[in-house]
Every structure is written in C-alpha cells, then in structure tokens.
Amino acid sequence: MRKTIIAGNWKMNKTPSEAADLAAAIAKITDFQCEVVICPPFVDLFYAKRAIEGTAVKLGAQNCHWAESGAFTGEISADMLIEAGCEYVIIGHSERRQYFGETDETVNRRTKAALAKGLKVILCVGELKEEREAGTTESVIERQVRLGLKDLTAEEMANVVIAYEPVWAIGTGLTATSEQAEEVCKFIRSLIAELFGAGTAEETTIQYGGSMNAKNAAELLAMPDIDGGLIGGAALKPEDFAVIIAAGSAK
Ligand code: PGA
C-alpha cells in the first residue's frame, strides 16, 4: 500500500516567529492516519521544527542544491537541510522553473543529490495553460518525468514522491477537475511503470497540487491514482489544512 501524503508548501510566506505560530497550530492536529509534511522557507525551518517536535508532523524544505557546499550564493545544501530537521524537500516546483531558470537537468541534479543524502524528494511536474490548450500535456509531463528521474534506480524511487501540479491551477483558484487530475496522475504512474517496473509504480505516491482546498480535497483524494496533495494557500490556514489532512486520512 502506498502512502498518502499531505504536504504544505508555504512558499515565501511567514517570518520565523509567524512560522513558529503556524507550525504550533498544525502540531495540534494530532488525529491523522496519513503522512503530514510542512515545507516552510529556509530561515523558518528550525522554528517550525521546534514547534512540531514530538508530533508525527514532518519537516520539508522547498529546494536543495546538488553540490555538497561551495560558491553557490543563495543556495542551500542537503546536509544543511538534514541538520535543520528536514526529511523531505520539494524539487522542481513550477515557480522555480518559471522564475528561477530551473530546468529538467537541474531538477534531476538536485533530485539525485538530495536522495544520495537521504532526503525524500517531492518532484513537481505540470503543464502550462498554453500547453494544455495545445494538447501537449502528456508530452510535457512525459519529458519532465523522464528527465527529472533520469539515472535513478528503483530503490531510490522508494524515496521519491511525484507532485502533479498543472501550472494554470496553482494559486489561481482554478482547480483541475478530479477527472483531469486523475488522468494525468494515472499517466505518470504508467510512465513510472515503464521506467522502473510495475511494482515501483504501484508503490509510488503521486500527489495532486493546484488550488487544493478544504472544499475539493475529499473529491480529488477519492481518485484511485491521487495519493495526496501538495498544498499552497490552504496550507497557511490551519483549519483548512486540518480538513485536507482529514480527507487524506480517510483515503
Ligand atoms: P496552491 O499552490 O495550493 O496555492 O495552488 C500549490 C503549490 O504551488 O504547491
């Protein structure tokens, strides 16, 4: 049985003191049967970690460089994240690809480095609005999945989660319908089967992300190939995040 994972991507929100408060509110949500992860900004990690200490809530970061250390101003290493208490790291989020020059190749390098250090990777893929309209969704997803997972082993895939996030649905309030989301998540699973075997595909958690909220989470998570959510806006509201976690627990 693959894991259901509900992860909150806080993006560039919350100062350290605000992060401590939000993490403390999330730490009060104790009654869940799925994996729950929060991914605050780097400077908030220690504070969030302290607030969730002793609970089952896990900590993640939003990016990780491929080098161990060195002259990479503004970047962060896997060792730094691990020592700050991270178990997960988001790689290749569409905002990184759109605004910070992230490519399939750098996504792959970051993924391999994070896995080699023992982090679990939430690898994001997703098509732009124009790509969906042009009917190229599957070819875009296929390229991102193949290149993002290039040279990984089936063993390493045990620590990889794929997040399908259609770019047109992120932060827009325009959620993909559960059928649209299911169709692509199922397609991603078929690609993983082709690359790593049917067993690995069955075990891999595939999340949906893009305006998932307290209202639509249950319906999306009821789909057979949607094993969790990567949540932005709604992850900043503890009451809403709690409802999404409950929907994940019911899966
Ligand atoms: P959203 O963001 O839930 O605010 O749409 C999701 C994401 O970008 O991970």
PDB file of N, CA, C and O and ligand atoms in Angstrom, residues 9 11 93 95 165 169-172 209-212 230-234, ligand 1:
ATOM      1  N   ASN A   9       3.142  23.476   1.163  1.00  0.00           N
ATOM      2  CA  ASN A   9       4.223  24.276   0.596  1.00  0.00           C
ATOM      3  C   ASN A   9       3.950  25.732   0.974  1.00  0.00           C
ATOM      4  O   ASN A   9       3.069  26.363   0.403  1.00  0.00           O
ATOM      5  N   LYS A  11       5.752  28.265   0.517  1.00  0.00           N
ATOM      6  CA  LYS A  11       6.352  29.231  -0.425  1.00  0.00           C
ATOM      7  C   LYS A  11       7.085  30.334   0.355  1.00  0.00           C
ATOM      8  O   LYS A  11       7.624  30.054   1.415  1.00  0.00           O
ATOM      9  N   HIS A  93       9.628  22.791  -8.350  1.00  0.00           N
ATOM     10  CA  HIS A  93       8.320  23.449  -8.335  1.00  0.00           C
ATOM     11  C   HIS A  93       8.201  24.375  -9.546  1.00  0.00           C
ATOM     12  O   HIS A  93       9.204  24.976  -9.975  1.00  0.00           O
ATOM     13  N   GLU A  95       7.208  27.282  -9.877  1.00  0.00           N
ATOM     14  CA  GLU A  95       7.679  28.660  -9.661  1.00  0.00           C
ATOM     15  C   GLU A  95       9.200  28.734  -9.789  1.00  0.00           C
ATOM     16  O   GLU A  95       9.745  29.739 -10.239  1.00  0.00           O
ATOM     17  N   GLU A 165       1.257  19.127 -10.629  1.00  0.00           N
ATOM     18  CA  GLU A 165       0.694  20.454 -10.387  1.00  0.00           C
ATOM     19  C   GLU A 165       0.536  21.208 -11.702  1.00  0.00           C
ATOM     20  O   GLU A 165       1.497  21.821 -12.190  1.00  0.00           O
ATOM     21  N   ALA A 169      -3.371  25.881 -12.526  1.00  0.00           N
ATOM     22  CA  ALA A 169      -4.226  25.685 -11.343  1.00  0.00           C
ATOM     23  C   ALA A 169      -3.576  26.188 -10.060  1.00  0.00           C
ATOM     24  O   ALA A 169      -4.209  26.214  -9.011  1.00  0.00           O
ATOM     25  N   ILE A 170      -2.297  26.601 -10.157  1.00  0.00           N
ATOM     26  CA  ILE A 170      -1.579  26.988  -8.934  1.00  0.00           C
ATOM     27  C   ILE A 170      -1.903  28.417  -8.537  1.00  0.00           C
ATOM     28  O   ILE A 170      -1.660  29.353  -9.308  1.00  0.00           O
ATOM     29  N   GLY A 171      -2.447  28.560  -7.351  1.00  0.00           N
ATOM     30  CA  GLY A 171      -2.723  29.884  -6.800  1.00  0.00           C
ATOM     31  C   GLY A 171      -3.783  30.666  -7.552  1.00  0.00           C
ATOM     32  O   GLY A 171      -3.956  31.857  -7.341  1.00  0.00           O
ATOM     33  N   THR A 172      -4.503  29.993  -8.440  1.00  0.00           N
ATOM     34  CA  THR A 172      -5.466  30.691  -9.283  1.00  0.00           C
ATOM     35  C   THR A 172      -6.898  30.442  -8.842  1.00  0.00           C
ATOM     36  O   THR A 172      -7.811  31.119  -9.314  1.00  0.00           O
ATOM     37  N   GLY A 209      -1.524  18.868  -6.923  1.00  0.00           N
ATOM     38  CA  GLY A 209      -1.401  20.187  -6.320  1.00  0.00           C
ATOM     39  C   GLY A 209      -1.928  21.240  -7.279  1.00  0.00           C
ATOM     40  O   GLY A 209      -1.827  21.081  -8.506  1.00  0.00           O
ATOM     41  N   GLY A 210      -2.477  22.301  -6.733  1.00  0.00           N
ATOM     42  CA  GLY A 210      -3.030  23.383  -7.557  1.00  0.00           C
ATOM     43  C   GLY A 210      -4.411  23.723  -7.042  1.00  0.00           C
ATOM     44  O   GLY A 210      -5.384  23.060  -7.406  1.00  0.00           O
ATOM     45  N   SER A 211      -4.460  24.724  -6.156  1.00  0.00           N
ATOM     46  CA  SER A 211      -5.736  25.153  -5.566  1.00  0.00           C
ATOM     47  C   SER A 211      -6.490  24.014  -4.882  1.00  0.00           C
ATOM     48  O   SER A 211      -7.720  23.996  -4.883  1.00  0.00           O
ATOM     49  N   MET A 212      -5.771  23.056  -4.313  1.00  0.00           N
ATOM     50  CA  MET A 212      -6.462  22.064  -3.489  1.00  0.00           C
ATOM     51  C   MET A 212      -6.846  22.775  -2.195  1.00  0.00           C
ATOM     52  O   MET A 212      -6.057  23.543  -1.635  1.00  0.00           O
ATOM     53  N   LEU A 230      -0.189  18.445  -2.595  1.00  0.00           N
ATOM     54  CA  LEU A 230       0.814  19.468  -2.284  1.00  0.00           C
ATOM     55  C   LEU A 230       0.031  20.772  -2.266  1.00  0.00           C
ATOM     56  O   LEU A 230      -0.509  21.196  -3.295  1.00  0.00           O
ATOM     57  N   ILE A 231      -0.055  21.357  -1.095  1.00  0.00           N
ATOM     58  CA  ILE A 231      -0.999  22.437  -0.877  1.00  0.00           C
ATOM     59  C   ILE A 231      -0.277  23.747  -0.583  1.00  0.00           C
ATOM     60  O   ILE A 231       0.585  23.789   0.304  1.00  0.00           O
ATOM     61  N   GLY A 232      -0.630  24.789  -1.323  1.00  0.00           N
ATOM     62  CA  GLY A 232      -0.022  26.097  -1.104  1.00  0.00           C
ATOM     63  C   GLY A 232      -0.874  26.933  -0.170  1.00  0.00           C
ATOM     64  O   GLY A 232      -0.815  26.802   1.053  1.00  0.00           O
ATOM     65  N   GLY A 233      -1.718  27.775  -0.745  1.00  0.00           N
ATOM     66  CA  GLY A 233      -2.519  28.732   0.017  1.00  0.00           C
ATOM     67  C   GLY A 233      -3.241  28.132   1.225  1.00  0.00           C
ATOM     68  O   GLY A 233      -3.185  28.684   2.336  1.00  0.00           O
ATOM     69  N   ALA A 234      -3.909  27.009   1.018  1.00  0.00           N
ATOM     70  CA  ALA A 234      -4.717  26.419   2.101  1.00  0.00           C
ATOM     71  C   ALA A 234      -3.859  25.837   3.219  1.00  0.00           C
ATOM     72  O   ALA A 234      -4.358  25.593   4.321  1.00  0.00           O
TER      73      ALA A 234
HETATM   74  P1  PGA B   1      -1.829  26.464  -4.324  1.00  0.00           P
HETATM   75  O1  PGA B   1      -0.282  26.056  -4.544  1.00  0.00           O
HETATM   76  O2  PGA B   1      -2.433  25.373  -3.465  1.00  0.00           O
HETATM   77  O3  PGA B   1      -1.784  27.781  -3.629  1.00  0.00           O
HETATM   78  O4  PGA B   1      -2.463  26.499  -5.664  1.00  0.00           O
HETATM   79  C1  PGA B   1       0.100  24.732  -4.723  1.00  0.00           C
HETATM   80  C2  PGA B   1       1.579  24.657  -4.982  1.00  0.00           C
HETATM   81  O5  PGA B   1       2.109  25.514  -5.708  1.00  0.00           O
HETATM   82  O6  PGA B   1       2.271  23.757  -4.474  1.00  0.00           O
END
